[in-house]
Amino acid sequence: MLELYDGALNVPEIITRWYAEETNYNYGAYIPFIGTVREEDGIDGLSFDVYEPILNAWFNAWQAKAAPLGAKLKMAHSRGDVLVHESSYIAAVFSPKRRVALETIEQFVEDFKASAPIWKYDLKNGERLYAADRSTAIQGAGLLGRDV
Amino acid sequence: MLELYDGALNVPEIITRWYAEETNYNYGAYIPFIGTVREEDGIDGLSFDVYEPILNAWFNAWQAKAAPLGAKLKMAHSRGDVLVHESSYIAAVFSPKRRVALETIEQFVEDFKASAPIWKYDLKNGERLYAADRSTAIQGAGLLGRDV
Amino acid sequence: MVTIEFLGPIQKAPITLEASSLRDVAGALKSDSELAQWLENCAVAVNDTLVATLDTPLKDGDKVSLLPPVCGG
Amino acid sequence: MVTIEFLGPIQKAPITLEASSLRDVAGALKSDSELAQWLENCAVAVNDTLVATLDTPLKDGDKVSLLPPVCGG
C-alpha cells in the first residue's frame, strides 16, 4: 500500500495503523523507516513534487519482488511543503524472518532514493529551490542527450 | 534508554513516544525494529528470562559505540510470557543520516540476537520449554568446560 | 502528434509534436536551449513506463515524460 | 567464599564455595553431573562482567554467573 499526503506525515497514526493492520498476518519482524526533515543550511523546510503513475508502478514492482520472500511493503510520502523536524517519508517492511526484513528495508530505501520519481526543493527565504546537488539521475538517464 | 516490561509490549505507545521524545534532536532517520511472536509449531507463545545487569552493560556499550556516529539507540523487551501475534522486542536507532541508521539497526539487532543475556522458552501444552535449538552460545562460551 | 511533458523542476509547459520514435523527439528538443541542461540527466518514460532506447517507437496520442534527477525521502 | 549463580534455563540454586580463581570454580563444577551439559556452552561473568580466561582471579564475596546460550527478541 502506497499513501500520499499533502504536507507532513502523521507518523504516529501511520506506523501504529500499519502495525494494527498486520496483526493477523503471521509476521515476525516489522521495520518502518521514518524520514524527518533536518534543520540545516538555514532551510525552513523541504517541498516535494511526486509523479504518481511511475511511483505507483515502482512501488508495485517492489511489492511483487518482496512477495516470494513472504514480505510485505508499505510506504507513505508527502507532497508539497514539510517543515523542519516534520516527517515526509515512511517505508516499512513486514516479514516472517528478521534477516529478510533487515535486508529488504535497506534495499527498498536505497532504491527509493535512486529511483522514485519525487523531486525535492529547499524552502529558504521564501523561495522553493530544486535540490539539484542532492538529486540522483535515474538509471538510464541521458537518453535524449545522446547523438541522434 | 532500555525499557523492560512484564508481558507483551505496547508497541503503539512505545514507538510513538520515542518518536515524540526525539522531536528536537535534529535526526533525519528513525528506524524501529519490532519483533512479534509468530504462530508456529503449535506454540501458544514465548516466555523470556532477562538478566538485567549484563543486559544494561551491553546496551550502554552499544549506546557509546553509536554516539560518535551521531546516533542514539533505544530498546524495549518483554519479561515473562508473550502470546502469539504479540510483540516482545523493539530496537530503534535515530541518526542524522540514513546510511548510519540502516547499518546501525542491522548490527545492533544482530549483536542483540548473539549476545544479549535473554533466554527464550516456548509455551506449549502448558509447559515452558527452553528454546535450546534456536539459542546461540555467547562469544567465548565454554570456558568452564576446558581442561583445568 | 505526441505530447512531451516535463516533470518536477523543469519549468516548462507540455508541448506536442510529430514523432514516430524517441529519436525524433530528441532531435526536436535539442533545438530548445532551455532544455539543454536537462537532456543529459533526464530519464524518459513513454506512457508512464521508463524506456532505455531512442529507437522506442511512438504513435499518435503517446505521452513522453522527462524525469530529472530525483531525491525523495 | 564466592557465589556461583546459574542463569536462565539452568534450574539450579546458587552455590557458594572457596575459590581463588575461575580455575578452582571449573574444577569444582565438573564434579556436578547436572552441570556437565552446560559447562561447554555457557559464558561466564564475574561480578556481572563477562570474562575470557580461567586465570581470572576471585576474591571473597565475588559473584560468578553462568550464562547459557541466548535467544532474545
mmCIF file of N, CA and C in Angstrom, chain B residues 16-140:
data_model
loop_
_atom_site.group_PDB
_atom_site.id
_atom_site.type_symbol
_atom_site.label_atom_id
_atom_site.label_comp_id
_atom_site.label_asym_id
_atom_site.label_seq_id
_atom_site.Cartn_x
_atom_site.Cartn_y
_atom_site.Cartn_z
ATOM 1 N N THR B 16 5.560 5.485 19.288
ATOM 2 C CA THR B 16 5.147 6.885 19.097
ATOM 3 C C THR B 16 5.738 7.778 20.200
ATOM 4 N N ARG B 17 5.870 7.248 21.412
ATOM 5 C CA ARG B 17 6.520 8.043 22.462
ATOM 6 C C ARG B 17 7.974 8.305 22.091
ATOM 7 N N TRP B 18 8.687 7.295 21.613
ATOM 8 C CA TRP B 18 10.080 7.503 21.206
ATOM 9 C C TRP B 18 10.175 8.543 20.091
ATOM 10 N N TYR B 19 9.259 8.460 19.136
ATOM 11 C CA TYR B 19 9.242 9.453 18.048
ATOM 12 C C TYR B 19 9.083 10.858 18.623
ATOM 13 N N ALA B 20 8.145 11.023 19.565
ATOM 14 C CA ALA B 20 7.883 12.334 20.148
ATOM 15 C C ALA B 20 9.062 12.825 20.988
ATOM 16 N N GLU B 21 9.709 11.898 21.698
ATOM 17 C CA GLU B 21 10.823 12.285 22.571
ATOM 18 C C GLU B 21 11.974 12.934 21.800
ATOM 19 N N GLU B 22 12.137 12.528 20.540
ATOM 20 C CA GLU B 22 13.318 12.974 19.796
ATOM 21 C C GLU B 22 13.015 14.100 18.819
ATOM 22 N N THR B 23 11.833 14.702 18.935
ATOM 23 C CA THR B 23 11.444 15.772 18.004
ATOM 24 C C THR B 23 12.512 16.854 17.893
ATOM 25 N N ASN B 24 13.117 17.192 19.024
ATOM 26 C CA ASN B 24 14.060 18.310 18.975
ATOM 27 C C ASN B 24 15.514 17.910 18.790
ATOM 28 N N TYR B 25 15.734 16.590 18.710
ATOM 29 C CA TYR B 25 17.060 16.095 18.305
ATOM 30 C C TYR B 25 17.009 16.118 16.783
ATOM 31 N N ASN B 26 17.990 16.729 16.188
ATOM 32 C CA ASN B 26 17.917 17.018 14.751
ATOM 33 C C ASN B 26 18.298 15.792 13.915
ATOM 34 N N TYR B 27 17.561 14.700 14.095
ATOM 35 C CA TYR B 27 17.847 13.480 13.350
ATOM 36 C C TYR B 27 17.138 13.524 11.990
ATOM 37 N N GLY B 28 17.578 12.666 11.067
ATOM 38 C CA GLY B 28 16.919 12.567 9.776
ATOM 39 C C GLY B 28 16.238 11.227 9.572
ATOM 40 N N ALA B 29 16.682 10.231 10.335
ATOM 41 C CA ALA B 29 16.145 8.877 10.165
ATOM 42 C C ALA B 29 15.861 8.242 11.523
ATOM 43 N N TYR B 30 14.725 7.601 11.606
ATOM 44 C CA TYR B 30 14.316 6.840 12.807
ATOM 45 C C TYR B 30 13.880 5.475 12.307
ATOM 46 N N ILE B 31 14.528 4.423 12.798
ATOM 47 C CA ILE B 31 14.164 3.066 12.383
ATOM 48 C C ILE B 31 13.915 2.204 13.601
ATOM 49 N N PRO B 32 12.656 1.947 13.941
ATOM 50 C CA PRO B 32 12.390 0.926 14.947
ATOM 51 C C PRO B 32 12.272 -0.451 14.290
ATOM 52 N N PHE B 33 12.845 -1.447 14.931
ATOM 53 C CA PHE B 33 12.682 -2.855 14.527
ATOM 54 C C PHE B 33 11.753 -3.472 15.561
ATOM 55 N N ILE B 34 10.636 -4.035 15.123
ATOM 56 C CA ILE B 34 9.648 -4.594 16.047
ATOM 57 C C ILE B 34 9.564 -6.104 15.853
ATOM 58 N N GLY B 35 9.816 -6.835 16.912
ATOM 59 C CA GLY B 35 9.770 -8.299 16.848
ATOM 60 C C GLY B 35 8.480 -8.817 17.457
ATOM 61 N N THR B 36 7.785 -9.659 16.704
ATOM 62 C CA THR B 36 6.468 -10.162 17.094
ATOM 63 C C THR B 36 6.501 -11.685 17.102
ATOM 64 N N VAL B 37 5.772 -12.288 18.047
ATOM 65 C CA VAL B 37 5.794 -13.741 18.191
ATOM 66 C C VAL B 37 4.969 -14.383 17.077
ATOM 67 N N ARG B 38 5.612 -15.252 16.310
ATOM 68 C CA ARG B 38 4.933 -15.947 15.218
ATOM 69 C C ARG B 38 4.218 -17.191 15.738
ATOM 70 N N GLU B 39 3.108 -17.493 15.082
ATOM 71 C CA GLU B 39 2.399 -18.734 15.361
ATOM 72 C C GLU B 39 3.088 -19.829 14.556
ATOM 73 N N GLU B 40 3.781 -20.721 15.239
ATOM 74 C CA GLU B 40 4.429 -21.832 14.525
ATOM 75 C C GLU B 40 4.700 -22.973 15.489
ATOM 76 N N ASP B 41 4.718 -24.181 14.967
ATOM 77 C CA ASP B 41 4.979 -25.377 15.783
ATOM 78 C C ASP B 41 3.981 -25.523 16.930
ATOM 79 N N GLY B 42 2.788 -24.972 16.749
ATOM 80 C CA GLY B 42 1.753 -25.177 17.757
ATOM 81 C C GLY B 42 1.991 -24.492 19.090
ATOM 82 N N ILE B 43 2.866 -23.471 19.119
ATOM 83 C CA ILE B 43 3.092 -22.789 20.405
ATOM 84 C C ILE B 43 1.934 -21.841 20.732
ATOM 85 N N ASP B 44 1.740 -21.608 22.032
ATOM 86 C CA ASP B 44 0.776 -20.597 22.470
ATOM 87 C C ASP B 44 1.449 -19.235 22.578
ATOM 88 N N GLY B 45 2.752 -19.271 22.737
ATOM 89 C CA GLY B 45 3.503 -18.026 22.875
ATOM 90 C C GLY B 45 4.930 -18.343 23.248
ATOM 91 N N LEU B 46 5.663 -17.293 23.626
ATOM 92 C CA LEU B 46 7.035 -17.449 24.098
ATOM 93 C C LEU B 46 7.119 -16.868 25.501
ATOM 94 N N SER B 47 8.185 -17.209 26.200
ATOM 95 C CA SER B 47 8.416 -16.616 27.506
ATOM 96 C C SER B 47 9.902 -16.279 27.604
ATOM 97 N N PHE B 48 10.228 -15.230 28.335
ATOM 98 C CA PHE B 48 11.606 -14.740 28.371
ATOM 99 C C PHE B 48 12.102 -14.551 29.797
ATOM 100 N N ASP B 49 13.351 -14.974 30.030
ATOM 101 C CA ASP B 49 14.105 -14.566 31.215
ATOM 102 C C ASP B 49 15.118 -13.521 30.764
ATOM 103 N N VAL B 50 15.291 -12.486 31.545
ATOM 104 C CA VAL B 50 16.226 -11.407 31.214
ATOM 105 C C VAL B 50 17.175 -11.225 32.385
ATOM 106 N N TYR B 51 18.466 -11.146 32.111
ATOM 107 C CA TYR B 51 19.413 -10.838 33.188
ATOM 108 C C TYR B 51 19.836 -9.383 33.054
ATOM 109 N N GLU B 52 19.235 -8.555 33.880
ATOM 110 C CA GLU B 52 19.357 -7.111 33.692
ATOM 111 C C GLU B 52 20.754 -6.512 33.809
ATOM 112 N N PRO B 53 21.573 -6.913 34.804
ATOM 113 C CA PRO B 53 22.862 -6.200 34.936
ATOM 114 C C PRO B 53 23.707 -6.289 33.664
ATOM 115 N N ILE B 54 23.785 -7.473 33.079
ATOM 116 C CA ILE B 54 24.629 -7.611 31.882
ATOM 117 C C ILE B 54 23.924 -7.045 30.653
ATOM 118 N N LEU B 55 22.596 -7.128 30.618
ATOM 119 C CA LEU B 55 21.873 -6.504 29.510
ATOM 120 C C LEU B 55 22.092 -4.991 29.510
ATOM 121 N N ASN B 56 22.032 -4.387 30.687
ATOM 122 C CA ASN B 56 22.275 -2.940 30.769
ATOM 123 C C ASN B 56 23.681 -2.579 30.302
ATOM 124 N N ALA B 57 24.666 -3.378 30.721
ATOM 125 C CA ALA B 57 26.043 -3.090 30.328
ATOM 126 C C ALA B 57 26.204 -3.232 28.811
ATOM 127 N N TRP B 58 25.596 -4.272 28.252
ATOM 128 C CA TRP B 58 25.654 -4.485 26.798
ATOM 129 C C TRP B 58 25.006 -3.290 26.068
ATOM 130 N N PHE B 59 23.846 -2.865 26.558
ATOM 131 C CA PHE B 59 23.150 -1.760 25.904
ATOM 132 C C PHE B 59 23.963 -0.462 26.017
ATOM 133 N N ASN B 60 24.534 -0.213 27.194
ATOM 134 C CA ASN B 60 25.312 1.017 27.364
ATOM 135 C C ASN B 60 26.556 1.025 26.481
ATOM 136 N N ALA B 61 27.150 -0.135 26.270
ATOM 137 C CA ALA B 61 28.307 -0.216 25.370
ATOM 138 C C ALA B 61 27.890 0.120 23.938
ATOM 139 N N TRP B 62 26.707 -0.349 23.530
ATOM 140 C CA TRP B 62 26.213 -0.027 22.191
ATOM 141 C C TRP B 62 25.899 1.471 22.063
ATOM 142 N N GLN B 63 25.302 2.033 23.087
ATOM 143 C CA GLN B 63 24.989 3.471 23.057
ATOM 144 C C GLN B 63 26.289 4.271 22.874
ATOM 145 N N ALA B 64 27.353 3.841 23.580
ATOM 146 C CA ALA B 64 28.638 4.534 23.477
ATOM 147 C C ALA B 64 29.256 4.369 22.085
ATOM 148 N N LYS B 65 29.009 3.215 21.463
ATOM 149 C CA LYS B 65 29.550 2.953 20.126
ATOM 150 C C LYS B 65 28.792 3.775 19.076
ATOM 151 N N ALA B 66 27.500 4.013 19.313
ATOM 152 C CA ALA B 66 26.673 4.750 18.349
ATOM 153 C C ALA B 66 26.897 6.266 18.436
ATOM 154 N N ALA B 67 27.287 6.734 19.628
ATOM 155 C CA ALA B 67 27.372 8.181 19.857
ATOM 156 C C ALA B 67 28.300 8.916 18.884
ATOM 157 N N PRO B 68 29.512 8.402 18.608
ATOM 158 C CA PRO B 68 30.394 9.129 17.674
ATOM 159 C C PRO B 68 29.824 9.225 16.259
ATOM 160 N N LEU B 69 28.851 8.363 15.922
ATOM 161 C CA LEU B 69 28.197 8.436 14.611
ATOM 162 C C LEU B 69 27.026 9.403 14.643
ATOM 163 N N GLY B 70 26.787 10.023 15.790
ATOM 164 C CA GLY B 70 25.633 10.911 15.933
ATOM 165 C C GLY B 70 24.338 10.153 16.145
ATOM 166 N N ALA B 71 24.428 8.862 16.394
ATOM 167 C CA ALA B 71 23.225 8.026 16.508
ATOM 168 C C ALA B 71 22.854 7.774 17.965
ATOM 169 N N LYS B 72 21.567 7.557 18.193
ATOM 170 C CA LYS B 72 21.034 7.206 19.506
ATOM 171 C C LYS B 72 20.251 5.913 19.384
ATOM 172 N N LEU B 73 20.337 5.077 20.407
ATOM 173 C CA LEU B 73 19.623 3.803 20.398
ATOM 174 C C LEU B 73 18.577 3.772 21.505
ATOM 175 N N LYS B 74 17.501 3.038 21.253
ATOM 176 C CA LYS B 74 16.504 2.766 22.281
ATOM 177 C C LYS B 74 16.117 1.295 22.144
ATOM 178 N N MET B 75 15.706 0.719 23.241
ATOM 179 C CA MET B 75 15.313 -0.679 23.186
ATOM 180 C C MET B 75 14.259 -0.988 24.233
ATOM 181 N N ALA B 76 13.341 -1.869 23.882
ATOM 182 C CA ALA B 76 12.351 -2.368 24.836
ATOM 183 C C ALA B 76 12.272 -3.877 24.677
ATOM 184 N N HIS B 77 12.091 -4.583 25.800
ATOM 185 C CA HIS B 77 11.970 -6.039 25.724
ATOM 186 C C HIS B 77 11.021 -6.527 26.815
ATOM 187 N N SER B 78 10.392 -7.646 26.511
ATOM 188 C CA SER B 78 9.487 -8.270 27.477
ATOM 189 C C SER B 78 10.220 -9.223 28.414
ATOM 190 N N ARG B 79 9.669 -9.337 29.633
ATOM 191 C CA ARG B 79 9.990 -10.420 30.567
ATOM 192 C C ARG B 79 8.740 -11.288 30.696
ATOM 193 N N GLY B 80 8.921 -12.591 30.873
ATOM 194 C CA GLY B 80 7.753 -13.446 31.080
ATOM 195 C C GLY B 80 7.042 -13.753 29.773
ATOM 196 N N ASP B 81 5.738 -14.002 29.860
ATOM 197 C CA ASP B 81 5.010 -14.588 28.732
ATOM 198 C C ASP B 81 4.514 -13.553 27.722
ATOM 199 N N VAL B 82 4.655 -13.904 26.451
ATOM 200 C CA VAL B 82 4.166 -13.076 25.339
ATOM 201 C C VAL B 82 3.475 -14.028 24.365
ATOM 202 N N LEU B 83 2.201 -13.764 24.110
ATOM 203 C CA LEU B 83 1.441 -14.714 23.298
ATOM 204 C C LEU B 83 1.657 -14.498 21.806
ATOM 205 N N VAL B 84 1.270 -15.488 21.045
ATOM 206 C CA VAL B 84 1.345 -15.435 19.583
ATOM 207 C C VAL B 84 0.687 -14.144 19.066
ATOM 208 N N HIS B 85 1.356 -13.472 18.132
ATOM 209 C CA HIS B 85 0.916 -12.219 17.500
ATOM 210 C C HIS B 85 1.047 -11.007 18.420
ATOM 211 N N GLU B 86 1.618 -11.210 19.598
ATOM 212 C CA GLU B 86 2.015 -10.065 20.422
ATOM 213 C C GLU B 86 3.509 -9.804 20.190
ATOM 214 N N SER B 87 3.965 -8.634 20.616
ATOM 215 C CA SER B 87 5.356 -8.247 20.362
ATOM 216 C C SER B 87 6.163 -8.252 21.655
ATOM 217 N N SER B 88 7.434 -8.641 21.519
ATOM 218 C CA SER B 88 8.295 -8.813 22.690
ATOM 219 C C SER B 88 9.562 -7.965 22.625
ATOM 220 N N TYR B 89 9.810 -7.337 21.481
ATOM 221 C CA TYR B 89 11.133 -6.709 21.283
ATOM 222 C C TYR B 89 11.009 -5.509 20.354
ATOM 223 N N ILE B 90 11.571 -4.387 20.775
ATOM 224 C CA ILE B 90 11.740 -3.246 19.869
ATOM 225 C C ILE B 90 13.147 -2.709 20.056
ATOM 226 N N ALA B 91 13.862 -2.570 18.955
ATOM 227 C CA ALA B 91 15.168 -1.910 18.950
ATOM 228 C C ALA B 91 15.034 -0.741 17.991
ATOM 229 N N ALA B 92 15.588 0.403 18.339
ATOM 230 C CA ALA B 92 15.428 1.558 17.454
ATOM 231 C C ALA B 92 16.694 2.381 17.399
ATOM 232 N N VAL B 93 16.899 2.978 16.235
ATOM 233 C CA VAL B 93 18.014 3.904 16.062
ATOM 234 C C VAL B 93 17.480 5.219 15.510
ATOM 235 N N PHE B 94 18.027 6.300 16.018
ATOM 236 C CA PHE B 94 17.831 7.642 15.461
ATOM 237 C C PHE B 94 19.193 8.107 14.991
ATOM 238 N N SER B 95 19.266 8.701 13.789
ATOM 239 C CA SER B 95 20.554 9.274 13.388
ATOM 240 C C SER B 95 20.349 10.361 12.353
ATOM 241 N N PRO B 96 21.317 11.247 12.248
ATOM 242 C CA PRO B 96 21.185 12.317 11.246
ATOM 243 C C PRO B 96 21.056 11.753 9.834
ATOM 244 N N LYS B 97 21.798 10.696 9.526
ATOM 245 C CA LYS B 97 21.884 10.217 8.152
ATOM 246 C C LYS B 97 21.308 8.818 7.993
ATOM 247 N N ARG B 98 20.725 8.579 6.816
ATOM 248 C CA ARG B 98 20.081 7.297 6.572
ATOM 249 C C ARG B 98 21.058 6.134 6.557
ATOM 250 N N ARG B 99 22.255 6.271 5.973
ATOM 251 C CA ARG B 99 23.174 5.134 5.888
ATOM 252 C C ARG B 99 23.566 4.656 7.290
ATOM 253 N N VAL B 100 23.878 5.598 8.168
ATOM 254 C CA VAL B 100 24.233 5.233 9.538
ATOM 255 C C VAL B 100 23.065 4.510 10.201
ATOM 256 N N ALA B 101 21.858 4.996 9.989
ATOM 257 C CA ALA B 101 20.687 4.375 10.622
ATOM 258 C C ALA B 101 20.497 2.949 10.113
ATOM 259 N N LEU B 102 20.590 2.753 8.800
ATOM 260 C CA LEU B 102 20.364 1.421 8.232
ATOM 261 C C LEU B 102 21.449 0.437 8.683
ATOM 262 N N GLU B 103 22.698 0.892 8.689
ATOM 263 C CA GLU B 103 23.786 -0.004 9.090
ATOM 264 C C GLU B 103 23.726 -0.297 10.589
ATOM 265 N N THR B 104 23.409 0.719 11.378
ATOM 266 C CA THR B 104 23.403 0.541 12.834
ATOM 267 C C THR B 104 22.263 -0.371 13.277
ATOM 268 N N ILE B 105 21.077 -0.208 12.700
ATOM 269 C CA ILE B 105 19.973 -1.056 13.155
ATOM 270 C C ILE B 105 20.296 -2.523 12.864
ATOM 271 N N GLU B 106 20.900 -2.783 11.713
ATOM 272 C CA GLU B 106 21.233 -4.167 11.383
ATOM 273 C C GLU B 106 22.249 -4.749 12.371
ATOM 274 N N GLN B 107 23.320 -4.013 12.616
ATOM 275 C CA GLN B 107 24.370 -4.518 13.516
ATOM 276 C C GLN B 107 23.858 -4.659 14.953
ATOM 277 N N PHE B 108 23.041 -3.687 15.355
ATOM 278 C CA PHE B 108 22.510 -3.682 16.727
ATOM 279 C C PHE B 108 21.587 -4.892 16.935
ATOM 280 N N VAL B 109 20.707 -5.143 15.991
ATOM 281 C CA VAL B 109 19.779 -6.274 16.113
ATOM 282 C C VAL B 109 20.539 -7.603 16.058
ATOM 283 N N GLU B 110 21.498 -7.725 15.152
ATOM 284 C CA GLU B 110 22.238 -8.985 15.039
ATOM 285 C C GLU B 110 23.081 -9.246 16.287
ATOM 286 N N ASP B 111 23.714 -8.211 16.817
ATOM 287 C CA ASP B 111 24.507 -8.430 18.026
ATOM 288 C C ASP B 111 23.599 -8.736 19.213
ATOM 289 N N PHE B 112 22.437 -8.103 19.229
ATOM 290 C CA PHE B 112 21.443 -8.427 20.259
ATOM 291 C C PHE B 112 21.122 -9.916 20.261
ATOM 292 N N LYS B 113 20.854 -10.453 19.064
ATOM 293 C CA LYS B 113 20.499 -11.871 18.974
ATOM 294 C C LYS B 113 21.645 -12.764 19.460
ATOM 295 N N ALA B 114 22.876 -12.331 19.212
ATOM 296 C CA ALA B 114 24.039 -13.165 19.543
ATOM 297 C C ALA B 114 24.517 -12.988 20.978
ATOM 298 N N SER B 115 24.229 -11.865 21.588
ATOM 299 C CA SER B 115 24.920 -11.501 22.830
ATOM 300 C C SER B 115 24.037 -11.123 24.006
ATOM 301 N N ALA B 116 22.822 -10.645 23.769
ATOM 302 C CA ALA B 116 22.042 -10.119 24.898
ATOM 303 C C ALA B 116 21.624 -11.259 25.822
ATOM 304 N N PRO B 117 21.807 -11.085 27.122
ATOM 305 C CA PRO B 117 21.527 -12.162 28.075
ATOM 306 C C PRO B 117 20.020 -12.310 28.331
ATOM 307 N N ILE B 118 19.377 -12.918 27.354
ATOM 308 C CA ILE B 118 17.933 -13.163 27.409
ATOM 309 C C ILE B 118 17.715 -14.601 26.958
ATOM 310 N N TRP B 119 16.849 -15.312 27.670
ATOM 311 C CA TRP B 119 16.586 -16.716 27.347
ATOM 312 C C TRP B 119 15.131 -16.886 26.973
ATOM 313 N N LYS B 120 14.941 -17.663 25.923
ATOM 314 C CA LYS B 120 13.607 -17.820 25.320
ATOM 315 C C LYS B 120 13.071 -19.233 25.584
ATOM 316 N N TYR B 121 11.777 -19.284 25.863
ATOM 317 C CA TYR B 121 11.094 -20.558 26.109
ATOM 318 C C TYR B 121 9.838 -20.618 25.242
ATOM 319 N N ASP B 122 9.543 -21.785 24.727
ATOM 320 C CA ASP B 122 8.260 -21.995 24.050
ATOM 321 C C ASP B 122 7.191 -22.299 25.092
ATOM 322 N N LEU B 123 6.025 -21.692 24.926
ATOM 323 C CA LEU B 123 4.863 -22.036 25.756
ATOM 324 C C LEU B 123 4.006 -22.986 24.935
ATOM 325 N N LYS B 124 3.928 -24.221 25.382
ATOM 326 C CA LYS B 124 3.288 -25.255 24.566
ATOM 327 C C LYS B 124 2.685 -26.309 25.488
ATOM 328 N N ASN B 125 1.419 -26.585 25.308
ATOM 329 C CA ASN B 125 0.742 -27.611 26.121
ATOM 330 C C ASN B 125 0.964 -27.387 27.617
ATOM 331 N N GLY B 126 0.903 -26.131 28.024
ATOM 332 C CA GLY B 126 1.042 -25.826 29.442
ATOM 333 C C GLY B 126 2.469 -25.892 29.976
ATOM 334 N N GLU B 127 3.442 -26.167 29.101
ATOM 335 C CA GLU B 127 4.837 -26.228 29.546
ATOM 336 C C GLU B 127 5.628 -25.014 29.062
ATOM 337 N N ARG B 128 6.759 -24.789 29.737
ATOM 338 C CA ARG B 128 7.675 -23.692 29.385
ATOM 339 C C ARG B 128 9.012 -24.337 29.053
ATOM 340 N N LEU B 129 9.297 -24.450 27.730
ATOM 341 C CA LEU B 129 10.412 -25.266 27.256
ATOM 342 C C LEU B 129 11.512 -24.395 26.656
ATOM 343 N N TYR B 130 12.709 -24.499 27.231
ATOM 344 C CA TYR B 130 13.869 -23.727 26.751
ATOM 345 C C TYR B 130 14.077 -23.960 25.245
ATOM 346 N N ALA B 131 14.194 -22.871 24.480
ATOM 347 C CA ALA B 131 14.365 -22.967 23.026
ATOM 348 C C ALA B 131 15.838 -23.194 22.688
ATOM 349 N N ALA B 132 16.365 -24.358 23.137
ATOM 350 C CA ALA B 132 17.799 -24.641 23.013
ATOM 351 C C ALA B 132 18.265 -24.606 21.556
ATOM 352 N N ASP B 133 17.442 -25.162 20.669
ATOM 353 C CA ASP B 133 17.860 -25.289 19.263
ATOM 354 C C ASP B 133 17.940 -23.934 18.549
ATOM 355 N N ARG B 134 17.256 -22.919 19.071
ATOM 356 C CA ARG B 134 17.310 -21.592 18.449
ATOM 357 C C ARG B 134 18.239 -20.635 19.195
ATOM 358 N N SER B 135 18.916 -21.135 20.209
ATOM 359 C CA SER B 135 19.757 -20.261 21.031
ATOM 360 C C SER B 135 21.207 -20.292 20.568
ATOM 361 N N THR B 136 21.930 -19.223 20.886
ATOM 362 C CA THR B 136 23.310 -19.048 20.448
ATOM 363 C C THR B 136 24.212 -18.897 21.664
ATOM 364 N N ALA B 137 25.283 -19.678 21.695
ATOM 365 C CA ALA B 137 26.249 -19.519 22.784
ATOM 366 C C ALA B 137 26.908 -18.149 22.653
ATOM 367 N N ILE B 138 27.025 -17.452 23.762
ATOM 368 C CA ILE B 138 27.681 -16.136 23.767
ATOM 369 C C ILE B 138 29.151 -16.319 23.409
ATOM 370 N N GLN B 139 29.710 -15.350 22.674
ATOM 371 C CA GLN B 139 31.112 -15.441 22.257
ATOM 372 C C GLN B 139 32.025 -15.696 23.460
ATOM 373 N N GLY B 140 32.901 -16.668 23.334
ATOM 374 C CA GLY B 140 33.801 -17.004 24.443
ATOM 375 C C GLY B 140 33.243 -18.052 25.380
#
